[in-house]
Amino acid sequence: MKNGTCWLDTDGERIQAHGGCIINHGGVYYWYGENKALSTRKGRVDFNGFSCYSSGDLNSWKNEGIVLKAVNECGHELNPGNVGERPKVLFNRKTGKFVMLFHLDAADYSYARVGVALADNPLGPFVYETSWRPLGRESRDMFAFVDDDGSAYVVSSADMNSTTLICKLNDSYTAVSGESKAAFTGQFREAHVILKEKGKYYHFSSGCTGWKPNSMLYAISSLPLGDWKLYDNPCSGKDYRKTFYGQTANAFSFKEQQYIMLDHWKPEDLGSSGYSFLPVYIDDDYVEIPWTEEFDP
Ligand code: DGJ
């Protein structure tokens, strides 16, 4: 798969899984993301729902349909006039549920909430439950992850994007628990991603420039709610200052190698935005993400 381009599914159609995430469940990979197949007008696409694709090898992706659909009902939070972005699906070992957390917003991004939907199996259908602001604070461009001990966290751009807010979730992963940490105050970071390597937590993010690319930065902490230290731009190669014209979406590991997923936004036709899966090389506090032309697992 050629990095930076919009990949095709097994039917030869463009993969609609932008701002997405990949989980491995029972040996199958599931890729969830924003379905942006509707037409783009003035830099926005009506909310259409979140798609799921499945794969055994991360190379060929089968379209499993829209697993959380928009609701054509005036006043419903999932109505097409609203925004649904960056779905992250967590499997909860205690409850056996698949929990989808996503950025729910109004078209002008003033609603700034986390939406929650639940399913009994990875292909859904996901049932919409509720939305909230973590600890009452704004949440945009969120990310969520499960730690090795089963604790889960949601990471948000809060306070008009100036602060990165990390909140521990409750046991069912459907609400915050009350424990939190504010990081990178005044730094205006978004498109959050966290991965864990050798017991340390690595955070990756972009600056806030809409659909336009900017520099990625990484940060490290010894705990999710610990003291995060910002380091540097991990990207290397042509256009490294612009994150190769991409923006962070998620991370996954495959054959003991960590990868970061990027979206290459095309604001004039968001449904044709491209993807990259790039290797992340970590040596303690040194992190490098080199541009690679192909993702060839
Ligand atoms: C950048 C965010 O990362 C995207 O998810 C989206 O919200 C755009 N901004 C909208 O301009």
PDB file of C-alpha atoms and ligand atoms in Angstrom:
ATOM      1  CA  MET A   1       0.000   0.000   0.000  1.00  0.00           C
ATOM      2  CA  LYS A   2       1.487   3.329  -1.081  1.00  0.00           C
ATOM      3  CA  ASN A   3       1.672   5.668   1.900  1.00  0.00           C
ATOM      4  CA  GLY A   4      -0.019   9.054   1.505  1.00  0.00           C
ATOM      5  CA  THR A   5      -2.691   7.803  -0.909  1.00  0.00           C
ATOM      6  CA  CYS A   6      -6.306   6.756  -0.375  1.00  0.00           C
ATOM      7  CA  TRP A   7      -6.237   2.948  -0.207  1.00  0.00           C
ATOM      8  CA  LEU A   8      -8.864   0.685  -1.754  1.00  0.00           C
ATOM      9  CA  ASP A   9     -10.868  -2.058  -0.064  1.00  0.00           C
ATOM     10  CA  THR A  10     -11.374  -5.587  -1.462  1.00  0.00           C
ATOM     11  CA  ASP A  11     -14.272  -4.251  -3.609  1.00  0.00           C
ATOM     12  CA  GLY A  12     -11.967  -1.666  -5.204  1.00  0.00           C
ATOM     13  CA  GLU A  13     -13.687   1.211  -3.352  1.00  0.00           C
ATOM     14  CA  ARG A  14     -11.909   3.933  -1.360  1.00  0.00           C
ATOM     15  CA  ILE A  15     -11.468   2.999   2.307  1.00  0.00           C
ATOM     16  CA  GLN A  16     -13.619   5.369   4.379  1.00  0.00           C
ATOM     17  CA  ALA A  17     -11.962   5.092   7.798  1.00  0.00           C
ATOM     18  CA  HIS A  18     -10.464   8.521   8.415  1.00  0.00           C
ATOM     19  CA  GLY A  19      -9.274   9.649  11.863  1.00  0.00           C
ATOM     20  CA  GLY A  20      -9.479   5.970  12.686  1.00  0.00           C
ATOM     21  CA  CYS A  21      -8.122   3.209  14.875  1.00  0.00           C
ATOM     22  CA  ILE A  22      -7.138  -0.433  14.452  1.00  0.00           C
ATOM     23  CA  ILE A  23      -7.750  -3.149  17.034  1.00  0.00           C
ATOM     24  CA  ASN A  24      -6.851  -6.819  16.956  1.00  0.00           C
ATOM     25  CA  HIS A  25      -9.559  -9.090  18.306  1.00  0.00           C
ATOM     26  CA  GLY A  26      -9.364 -12.871  17.994  1.00  0.00           C
ATOM     27  CA  GLY A  27      -6.594 -12.645  15.392  1.00  0.00           C
ATOM     28  CA  VAL A  28      -8.606 -10.327  13.112  1.00  0.00           C
ATOM     29  CA  TYR A  29      -7.752  -6.660  12.612  1.00  0.00           C
ATOM     30  CA  TYR A  30     -10.643  -4.183  12.651  1.00  0.00           C
ATOM     31  CA  TRP A  31     -10.155  -0.676  11.296  1.00  0.00           C
ATOM     32  CA  TYR A  32     -12.813   1.858  12.381  1.00  0.00           C
ATOM     33  CA  GLY A  33     -12.968   5.418  11.112  1.00  0.00           C
ATOM     34  CA  GLU A  34     -14.941   8.336   9.770  1.00  0.00           C
ATOM     35  CA  ASN A  35     -17.014   7.615   6.678  1.00  0.00           C
ATOM     36  CA  LYS A  36     -16.560  10.755   4.584  1.00  0.00           C
ATOM     37  CA  ALA A  37     -18.101   9.409   1.355  1.00  0.00           C
ATOM     38  CA  LEU A  38     -20.706  12.226   1.172  1.00  0.00           C
ATOM     39  CA  SER A  39     -19.818  15.361  -0.755  1.00  0.00           C
ATOM     40  CA  THR A  40     -17.508  17.965   0.774  1.00  0.00           C
ATOM     41  CA  ARG A  41     -18.920  21.482   1.000  1.00  0.00           C
ATOM     42  CA  LYS A  42     -16.870  24.354   2.427  1.00  0.00           C
ATOM     43  CA  GLY A  43     -14.381  22.000   4.078  1.00  0.00           C
ATOM     44  CA  ARG A  44     -16.958  19.801   5.785  1.00  0.00           C
ATOM     45  CA  VAL A  45     -18.831  16.581   5.121  1.00  0.00           C
ATOM     46  CA  ASP A  46     -22.192  15.797   6.713  1.00  0.00           C
ATOM     47  CA  PHE A  47     -21.852  13.180   9.448  1.00  0.00           C
ATOM     48  CA  ASN A  48     -22.484   9.814   7.784  1.00  0.00           C
ATOM     49  CA  GLY A  49     -21.361   7.454  10.555  1.00  0.00           C
ATOM     50  CA  PHE A  50     -18.313   5.326  11.337  1.00  0.00           C
ATOM     51  CA  SER A  51     -17.195   2.472   9.055  1.00  0.00           C
ATOM     52  CA  CYS A  52     -15.481  -0.776   9.934  1.00  0.00           C
ATOM     53  CA  TYR A  53     -13.110  -2.801   7.735  1.00  0.00           C
ATOM     54  CA  SER A  54     -11.630  -6.198   8.628  1.00  0.00           C
ATOM     55  CA  SER A  55      -8.354  -7.817   7.639  1.00  0.00           C
ATOM     56  CA  GLY A  56      -6.222 -10.819   8.521  1.00  0.00           C
ATOM     57  CA  ASP A  57      -2.977  -9.294   7.265  1.00  0.00           C
ATOM     58  CA  LEU A  58      -3.378  -5.454   7.442  1.00  0.00           C
ATOM     59  CA  ASN A  59      -3.014  -5.461   3.664  1.00  0.00           C
ATOM     60  CA  SER A  60      -6.407  -6.323   2.191  1.00  0.00           C
ATOM     61  CA  TRP A  61      -9.402  -4.717   3.888  1.00  0.00           C
ATOM     62  CA  LYS A  62     -13.007  -5.945   3.610  1.00  0.00           C
ATOM     63  CA  ASN A  63     -15.753  -3.361   4.017  1.00  0.00           C
ATOM     64  CA  GLU A  64     -17.963  -4.425   6.957  1.00  0.00           C
ATOM     65  CA  GLY A  65     -20.262  -1.412   6.520  1.00  0.00           C
ATOM     66  CA  ILE A  66     -21.182   1.548   8.698  1.00  0.00           C
ATOM     67  CA  VAL A  67     -21.278   0.232  12.272  1.00  0.00           C
ATOM     68  CA  LEU A  68     -22.547   3.439  13.892  1.00  0.00           C
ATOM     69  CA  LYS A  69     -24.876   5.309  11.554  1.00  0.00           C
ATOM     70  CA  ALA A  70     -25.924   8.946  11.482  1.00  0.00           C
ATOM     71  CA  VAL A  71     -29.515   9.490  12.677  1.00  0.00           C
ATOM     72  CA  ASN A  72     -31.691  11.574  10.365  1.00  0.00           C
ATOM     73  CA  GLU A  73     -33.681  13.121  13.172  1.00  0.00           C
ATOM     74  CA  CYS A  74     -33.700  16.802  14.034  1.00  0.00           C
ATOM     75  CA  GLY A  75     -32.129  17.383  17.463  1.00  0.00           C
ATOM     76  CA  HIS A  76     -30.473  13.937  17.654  1.00  0.00           C
ATOM     77  CA  GLU A  77     -26.785  14.205  18.582  1.00  0.00           C
ATOM     78  CA  LEU A  78     -25.866  11.946  15.626  1.00  0.00           C
ATOM     79  CA  ASN A  79     -27.747  14.027  13.053  1.00  0.00           C
ATOM     80  CA  PRO A  80     -25.860  14.657   9.771  1.00  0.00           C
ATOM     81  CA  GLY A  81     -25.474  18.387  10.565  1.00  0.00           C
ATOM     82  CA  ASN A  82     -23.244  17.536  13.547  1.00  0.00           C
ATOM     83  CA  VAL A  83     -19.643  16.344  13.555  1.00  0.00           C
ATOM     84  CA  GLY A  84     -18.437  12.844  14.460  1.00  0.00           C
ATOM     85  CA  GLU A  85     -14.670  12.342  14.323  1.00  0.00           C
ATOM     86  CA  ARG A  86     -11.799  10.113  15.487  1.00  0.00           C
ATOM     87  CA  PRO A  87     -13.694   7.003  16.706  1.00  0.00           C
ATOM     88  CA  LYS A  88     -11.620   4.805  19.020  1.00  0.00           C
ATOM     89  CA  VAL A  89     -12.864   1.317  19.923  1.00  0.00           C
ATOM     90  CA  LEU A  90     -11.789  -0.300  23.207  1.00  0.00           C
ATOM     91  CA  PHE A  91     -12.560  -3.891  24.170  1.00  0.00           C
ATOM     92  CA  ASN A  92     -13.536  -4.105  27.830  1.00  0.00           C
ATOM     93  CA  ARG A  93     -12.428  -7.482  29.220  1.00  0.00           C
ATOM     94  CA  LYS A  94     -14.630  -7.094  32.333  1.00  0.00           C
ATOM     95  CA  THR A  95     -17.916  -6.306  30.592  1.00  0.00           C
ATOM     96  CA  GLY A  96     -17.214  -8.079  27.277  1.00  0.00           C
ATOM     97  CA  LYS A  97     -18.400  -4.932  25.447  1.00  0.00           C
ATOM     98  CA  PHE A  98     -16.779  -3.020  22.598  1.00  0.00           C
ATOM     99  CA  VAL A  99     -16.836   0.635  23.620  1.00  0.00           C
ATOM    100  CA  MET A 100     -16.622   3.269  20.893  1.00  0.00           C
ATOM    101  CA  LEU A 101     -15.590   6.736  22.088  1.00  0.00           C
ATOM    102  CA  PHE A 102     -15.504   9.591  19.590  1.00  0.00           C
ATOM    103  CA  HIS A 103     -15.340  13.347  19.168  1.00  0.00           C
ATOM    104  CA  LEU A 104     -18.928  14.578  18.979  1.00  0.00           C
ATOM    105  CA  ASP A 105     -19.417  18.169  18.002  1.00  0.00           C
ATOM    106  CA  ALA A 106     -21.629  20.781  16.365  1.00  0.00           C
ATOM    107  CA  ALA A 107     -20.690  22.002  12.874  1.00  0.00           C
ATOM    108  CA  ASP A 108     -18.959  25.022  14.455  1.00  0.00           C
ATOM    109  CA  TYR A 109     -17.067  22.786  16.953  1.00  0.00           C
ATOM    110  CA  SER A 110     -18.673  24.518  19.956  1.00  0.00           C
ATOM    111  CA  TYR A 111     -20.254  21.365  21.481  1.00  0.00           C
ATOM    112  CA  ALA A 112     -16.844  19.699  22.187  1.00  0.00           C
ATOM    113  CA  ARG A 113     -17.973  16.389  23.734  1.00  0.00           C
ATOM    114  CA  VAL A 114     -17.140  12.690  23.848  1.00  0.00           C
ATOM    115  CA  GLY A 115     -19.782  10.398  22.317  1.00  0.00           C
ATOM    116  CA  VAL A 116     -20.173   6.813  23.586  1.00  0.00           C
ATOM    117  CA  ALA A 117     -21.592   3.802  21.706  1.00  0.00           C
ATOM    118  CA  LEU A 118     -21.568   0.110  22.691  1.00  0.00           C
ATOM    119  CA  ALA A 119     -21.578  -3.197  20.834  1.00  0.00           C
ATOM    120  CA  ASP A 120     -21.439  -6.875  21.764  1.00  0.00           C
ATOM    121  CA  ASN A 121     -19.149  -7.793  18.895  1.00  0.00           C
ATOM    122  CA  PRO A 122     -16.540  -5.942  16.817  1.00  0.00           C
ATOM    123  CA  LEU A 123     -18.764  -5.673  13.748  1.00  0.00           C
ATOM    124  CA  GLY A 124     -21.467  -3.985  15.783  1.00  0.00           C
ATOM    125  CA  PRO A 125     -23.980  -2.594  15.295  1.00  0.00           C
ATOM    126  CA  PHE A 126     -22.865  -0.032  17.856  1.00  0.00           C
ATOM    127  CA  VAL A 127     -25.720   1.455  19.870  1.00  0.00           C
ATOM    128  CA  TYR A 128     -25.404   5.108  20.751  1.00  0.00           C
ATOM    129  CA  GLU A 129     -25.551   5.638  24.521  1.00  0.00           C
ATOM    130  CA  THR A 130     -24.670   9.163  25.586  1.00  0.00           C
ATOM    131  CA  SER A 131     -22.226  12.069  25.386  1.00  0.00           C
ATOM    132  CA  TRP A 132     -20.316  14.047  28.007  1.00  0.00           C
ATOM    133  CA  ARG A 133     -17.557  16.550  28.566  1.00  0.00           C
ATOM    134  CA  PRO A 134     -14.726  14.994  30.630  1.00  0.00           C
ATOM    135  CA  LEU A 135     -14.899  16.582  34.099  1.00  0.00           C
ATOM    136  CA  GLY A 136     -17.079  19.246  32.471  1.00  0.00           C
ATOM    137  CA  ARG A 137     -14.228  20.457  30.250  1.00  0.00           C
ATOM    138  CA  GLU A 138     -14.203  20.726  26.460  1.00  0.00           C
ATOM    139  CA  SER A 139     -13.050  17.682  24.512  1.00  0.00           C
ATOM    140  CA  ARG A 140     -11.960  17.882  20.886  1.00  0.00           C
ATOM    141  CA  ASP A 141      -9.766  15.630  18.732  1.00  0.00           C
ATOM    142  CA  MET A 142      -9.804  12.877  21.312  1.00  0.00           C
ATOM    143  CA  PHE A 143      -7.959   9.591  21.581  1.00  0.00           C
ATOM    144  CA  ALA A 144      -8.577   6.621  23.882  1.00  0.00           C
ATOM    145  CA  PHE A 145      -6.545   3.597  24.883  1.00  0.00           C
ATOM    146  CA  VAL A 146      -6.502   0.607  27.240  1.00  0.00           C
ATOM    147  CA  ASP A 147      -3.415  -0.010  29.369  1.00  0.00           C
ATOM    148  CA  ASP A 148      -2.026  -3.497  30.113  1.00  0.00           C
ATOM    149  CA  ASP A 149      -3.777  -3.574  33.528  1.00  0.00           C
ATOM    150  CA  GLY A 150      -7.203  -2.954  31.929  1.00  0.00           C
ATOM    151  CA  SER A 151      -7.391   0.731  32.937  1.00  0.00           C
ATOM    152  CA  ALA A 152      -8.541   2.960  30.069  1.00  0.00           C
ATOM    153  CA  TYR A 153      -7.960   6.638  29.361  1.00  0.00           C
ATOM    154  CA  VAL A 154      -9.377   9.349  27.151  1.00  0.00           C
ATOM    155  CA  VAL A 155      -7.078  12.110  25.897  1.00  0.00           C
ATOM    156  CA  SER A 156      -8.643  15.391  24.760  1.00  0.00           C
ATOM    157  CA  SER A 157      -7.811  18.872  23.566  1.00  0.00           C
ATOM    158  CA  ALA A 158      -9.450  20.975  26.286  1.00  0.00           C
ATOM    159  CA  ASP A 159      -9.743  24.696  27.141  1.00  0.00           C
ATOM    160  CA  MET A 160     -10.083  25.878  23.501  1.00  0.00           C
ATOM    161  CA  ASN A 161      -7.400  23.292  22.550  1.00  0.00           C
ATOM    162  CA  SER A 162      -4.750  24.967  24.743  1.00  0.00           C
ATOM    163  CA  THR A 163      -4.464  22.035  27.194  1.00  0.00           C
ATOM    164  CA  THR A 164      -4.158  18.281  26.709  1.00  0.00           C
ATOM    165  CA  LEU A 165      -6.434  16.607  29.267  1.00  0.00           C
ATOM    166  CA  ILE A 166      -5.907  12.933  30.109  1.00  0.00           C
ATOM    167  CA  CYS A 167      -8.743  11.332  32.092  1.00  0.00           C
ATOM    168  CA  LYS A 168      -8.943   7.821  33.477  1.00  0.00           C
ATOM    169  CA  LEU A 169     -12.197   6.090  32.526  1.00  0.00           C
ATOM    170  CA  ASN A 170     -14.437   4.141  34.907  1.00  0.00           C
ATOM    171  CA  ASP A 171     -14.554   0.325  34.919  1.00  0.00           C
ATOM    172  CA  SER A 172     -17.061   0.146  32.042  1.00  0.00           C
ATOM    173  CA  TYR A 173     -15.083   2.740  29.973  1.00  0.00           C
ATOM    174  CA  THR A 174     -18.313   4.710  29.471  1.00  0.00           C
ATOM    175  CA  ALA A 175     -17.560   7.703  31.743  1.00  0.00           C
ATOM    176  CA  VAL A 176     -14.605   9.356  33.459  1.00  0.00           C
ATOM    177  CA  SER A 177     -13.529   8.132  36.887  1.00  0.00           C
ATOM    178  CA  GLY A 178     -12.407  11.490  38.314  1.00  0.00           C
ATOM    179  CA  GLU A 179      -8.621  10.980  38.077  1.00  0.00           C
ATOM    180  CA  SER A 180      -6.995  13.237  35.496  1.00  0.00           C
ATOM    181  CA  LYS A 181      -3.866  15.066  34.423  1.00  0.00           C
ATOM    182  CA  ALA A 182      -3.551  18.291  32.457  1.00  0.00           C
ATOM    183  CA  ALA A 183      -0.473  18.364  30.188  1.00  0.00           C
ATOM    184  CA  PHE A 184       1.184  20.705  27.667  1.00  0.00           C
ATOM    185  CA  THR A 185      -0.719  23.728  29.006  1.00  0.00           C
ATOM    186  CA  GLY A 186      -0.645  26.586  26.505  1.00  0.00           C
ATOM    187  CA  GLN A 187       0.823  24.350  23.775  1.00  0.00           C
ATOM    188  CA  PHE A 188      -2.334  23.938  21.584  1.00  0.00           C
ATOM    189  CA  ARG A 189      -1.898  20.279  20.565  1.00  0.00           C
ATOM    190  CA  GLU A 190      -4.477  18.030  18.861  1.00  0.00           C
ATOM    191  CA  ALA A 191      -4.810  14.680  17.031  1.00  0.00           C
ATOM    192  CA  HIS A 192      -3.565  12.850  20.142  1.00  0.00           C
ATOM    193  CA  VAL A 193      -2.101   9.333  20.070  1.00  0.00           C
ATOM    194  CA  ILE A 194      -0.481   7.370  22.910  1.00  0.00           C
ATOM    195  CA  LEU A 195       1.451   4.119  22.642  1.00  0.00           C
ATOM    196  CA  LYS A 196       3.328   2.132  25.269  1.00  0.00           C
ATOM    197  CA  GLU A 197       6.809   0.719  24.762  1.00  0.00           C
ATOM    198  CA  LYS A 198       8.963  -0.999  27.426  1.00  0.00           C
ATOM    199  CA  GLY A 199       6.814   0.384  30.251  1.00  0.00           C
ATOM    200  CA  LYS A 200       6.915   4.020  29.086  1.00  0.00           C
ATOM    201  CA  TYR A 201       4.121   6.045  27.473  1.00  0.00           C
ATOM    202  CA  TYR A 202       4.769   7.992  24.256  1.00  0.00           C
ATOM    203  CA  HIS A 203       2.373  10.735  23.176  1.00  0.00           C
ATOM    204  CA  PHE A 204       2.231  12.043  19.595  1.00  0.00           C
ATOM    205  CA  SER A 205       0.223  15.042  18.420  1.00  0.00           C
ATOM    206  CA  SER A 206      -0.120  17.772  15.833  1.00  0.00           C
ATOM    207  CA  GLY A 207      -0.518  21.518  16.179  1.00  0.00           C
ATOM    208  CA  CYS A 208      -3.933  23.107  15.556  1.00  0.00           C
ATOM    209  CA  THR A 209      -4.137  24.280  11.935  1.00  0.00           C
ATOM    210  CA  GLY A 210      -7.453  22.793  10.761  1.00  0.00           C
ATOM    211  CA  TRP A 211      -6.985  20.435   7.797  1.00  0.00           C
ATOM    212  CA  LYS A 212      -3.553  21.897   7.058  1.00  0.00           C
ATOM    213  CA  PRO A 213      -0.431  19.946   8.072  1.00  0.00           C
ATOM    214  CA  ASN A 214       2.069  21.094  10.669  1.00  0.00           C
ATOM    215  CA  SER A 215       4.840  19.529  12.800  1.00  0.00           C
ATOM    216  CA  MET A 216       4.333  16.434  14.891  1.00  0.00           C
ATOM    217  CA  LEU A 217       5.719  16.456  18.428  1.00  0.00           C
ATOM    218  CA  TYR A 218       6.315  13.589  20.830  1.00  0.00           C
ATOM    219  CA  ALA A 219       6.292  13.535  24.609  1.00  0.00           C
ATOM    220  CA  ILE A 220       7.129  10.858  27.193  1.00  0.00           C
ATOM    221  CA  SER A 221       5.797   9.962  30.628  1.00  0.00           C
ATOM    222  CA  SER A 222       6.321   7.046  32.992  1.00  0.00           C
ATOM    223  CA  LEU A 223       2.564   6.951  33.736  1.00  0.00           C
ATOM    224  CA  PRO A 224      -0.557   7.982  31.755  1.00  0.00           C
ATOM    225  CA  LEU A 225      -1.386  10.527  34.475  1.00  0.00           C
ATOM    226  CA  GLY A 226       2.273  11.316  35.168  1.00  0.00           C
ATOM    227  CA  ASP A 227       4.423  14.307  34.274  1.00  0.00           C
ATOM    228  CA  TRP A 228       4.572  14.479  30.501  1.00  0.00           C
ATOM    229  CA  LYS A 229       7.724  15.948  28.984  1.00  0.00           C
ATOM    230  CA  LEU A 230       7.633  17.310  25.444  1.00  0.00           C
ATOM    231  CA  TYR A 231      10.669  16.310  23.369  1.00  0.00           C
ATOM    232  CA  ASP A 232      10.898  16.980  19.653  1.00  0.00           C
ATOM    233  CA  ASN A 233       9.582  16.295  16.185  1.00  0.00           C
ATOM    234  CA  PRO A 234      10.117  12.531  15.630  1.00  0.00           C
ATOM    235  CA  CYS A 235       9.664  12.680  11.837  1.00  0.00           C
ATOM    236  CA  SER A 236      12.601  12.343   9.436  1.00  0.00           C
ATOM    237  CA  GLY A 237      12.830  12.551   5.660  1.00  0.00           C
ATOM    238  CA  LYS A 238      11.319  14.874   3.084  1.00  0.00           C
ATOM    239  CA  ASP A 239       8.578  17.151   4.462  1.00  0.00           C
ATOM    240  CA  TYR A 240       9.255  16.029   8.039  1.00  0.00           C
ATOM    241  CA  ARG A 241       8.291  19.509   9.321  1.00  0.00           C
ATOM    242  CA  LYS A 242       4.810  19.025   7.819  1.00  0.00           C
ATOM    243  CA  THR A 243       4.434  15.440   9.112  1.00  0.00           C
ATOM    244  CA  PHE A 244       4.747  14.342   5.448  1.00  0.00           C
ATOM    245  CA  TYR A 245       1.510  16.305   4.803  1.00  0.00           C
ATOM    246  CA  GLY A 246      -0.297  14.046   7.263  1.00  0.00           C
ATOM    247  CA  GLN A 247      -1.764  14.162  10.779  1.00  0.00           C
ATOM    248  CA  THR A 248      -1.723  11.585  13.573  1.00  0.00           C
ATOM    249  CA  ALA A 249      -4.739   9.306  14.059  1.00  0.00           C
ATOM    250  CA  ASN A 250      -3.732   6.191  16.004  1.00  0.00           C
ATOM    251  CA  ALA A 251      -0.973   3.652  16.687  1.00  0.00           C
ATOM    252  CA  PHE A 252      -0.876  -0.134  16.559  1.00  0.00           C
ATOM    253  CA  SER A 253       1.769  -2.831  16.824  1.00  0.00           C
ATOM    254  CA  PHE A 254       2.352  -5.621  14.314  1.00  0.00           C
ATOM    255  CA  LYS A 255       5.062  -8.306  14.521  1.00  0.00           C
ATOM    256  CA  GLU A 256       6.635  -6.418  17.469  1.00  0.00           C
ATOM    257  CA  GLN A 257       6.942  -3.203  15.444  1.00  0.00           C
ATOM    258  CA  GLN A 258       5.021  -0.081  16.448  1.00  0.00           C
ATOM    259  CA  TYR A 259       3.259   1.869  13.676  1.00  0.00           C
ATOM    260  CA  ILE A 260       1.574   5.256  13.619  1.00  0.00           C
ATOM    261  CA  MET A 261      -1.446   5.928  11.392  1.00  0.00           C
ATOM    262  CA  LEU A 262      -1.665   9.272   9.593  1.00  0.00           C
ATOM    263  CA  ASP A 263      -4.491  10.955   7.688  1.00  0.00           C
ATOM    264  CA  HIS A 264      -3.508  13.004   4.649  1.00  0.00           C
ATOM    265  CA  TRP A 265      -6.474  15.380   4.536  1.00  0.00           C
ATOM    266  CA  LYS A 266      -7.811  16.688   1.222  1.00  0.00           C
ATOM    267  CA  PRO A 267     -10.051  19.567   2.349  1.00  0.00           C
ATOM    268  CA  GLU A 268     -11.582  20.001  -1.131  1.00  0.00           C
ATOM    269  CA  ASP A 269     -12.743  16.336  -1.156  1.00  0.00           C
ATOM    270  CA  LEU A 270     -12.329  14.873   2.328  1.00  0.00           C
ATOM    271  CA  GLY A 271     -13.508  11.407   1.262  1.00  0.00           C
ATOM    272  CA  SER A 272     -10.425  11.050  -0.935  1.00  0.00           C
ATOM    273  CA  SER A 273      -8.000  11.823   1.930  1.00  0.00           C
ATOM    274  CA  GLY A 274      -5.058   9.410   2.056  1.00  0.00           C
ATOM    275  CA  TYR A 275      -3.521   7.217   4.734  1.00  0.00           C
ATOM    276  CA  SER A 276      -0.037   6.237   5.908  1.00  0.00           C
ATOM    277  CA  PHE A 277       1.080   3.563   8.339  1.00  0.00           C
ATOM    278  CA  LEU A 278       4.657   4.490   9.314  1.00  0.00           C
ATOM    279  CA  PRO A 279       7.071   2.584  11.580  1.00  0.00           C
ATOM    280  CA  VAL A 280       7.917   4.173  14.936  1.00  0.00           C
ATOM    281  CA  TYR A 281      11.452   3.422  16.141  1.00  0.00           C
ATOM    282  CA  ILE A 282      11.952   3.937  19.873  1.00  0.00           C
ATOM    283  CA  ASP A 283      15.201   3.877  21.823  1.00  0.00           C
ATOM    284  CA  ASP A 284      14.296   5.118  25.309  1.00  0.00           C
ATOM    285  CA  ASP A 285      13.788   8.891  24.927  1.00  0.00           C
ATOM    286  CA  TYR A 286      14.818   8.953  21.255  1.00  0.00           C
ATOM    287  CA  VAL A 287      11.930   8.416  18.824  1.00  0.00           C
ATOM    288  CA  GLU A 288      12.121   8.432  15.043  1.00  0.00           C
ATOM    289  CA  ILE A 289       9.362   8.136  12.437  1.00  0.00           C
ATOM    290  CA  PRO A 290      10.988   8.007   9.005  1.00  0.00           C
ATOM    291  CA  TRP A 291       8.964   8.503   5.844  1.00  0.00           C
ATOM    292  CA  THR A 292       8.531   5.202   4.034  1.00  0.00           C
ATOM    293  CA  GLU A 293       6.942   4.999   0.584  1.00  0.00           C
ATOM    294  CA  GLU A 294       5.105   1.735   1.184  1.00  0.00           C
ATOM    295  CA  PHE A 295       3.368  -0.011   4.025  1.00  0.00           C
ATOM    296  CA  ASP A 296       4.221  -3.630   3.261  1.00  0.00           C
ATOM    297  CA  PRO A 297       3.549  -5.712   6.402  1.00  0.00           C
TER     298      PRO A 297
HETATM  299  C1  DGJ B   1      -8.096  18.981  12.693  1.00  0.00           C
HETATM  300  C2  DGJ B   1      -8.602  17.775  13.408  1.00  0.00           C
HETATM  301  O1  DGJ B   1      -7.544  16.992  13.803  1.00  0.00           O
HETATM  302  C3  DGJ B   1      -9.554  17.004  12.517  1.00  0.00           C
HETATM  303  O2  DGJ B   1      -9.986  15.848  13.175  1.00  0.00           O
HETATM  304  C4  DGJ B   1     -10.691  17.939  12.202  1.00  0.00           C
HETATM  305  O3  DGJ B   1     -11.365  18.252  13.383  1.00  0.00           O
HETATM  306  C5  DGJ B   1     -10.167  19.194  11.541  1.00  0.00           C
HETATM  307  N1  DGJ B   1      -9.189  19.838  12.386  1.00  0.00           N
HETATM  308  C6  DGJ B   1     -11.272  20.176  11.246  1.00  0.00           C
HETATM  309  O4  DGJ B   1     -10.736  21.370  10.729  1.00  0.00           O
END
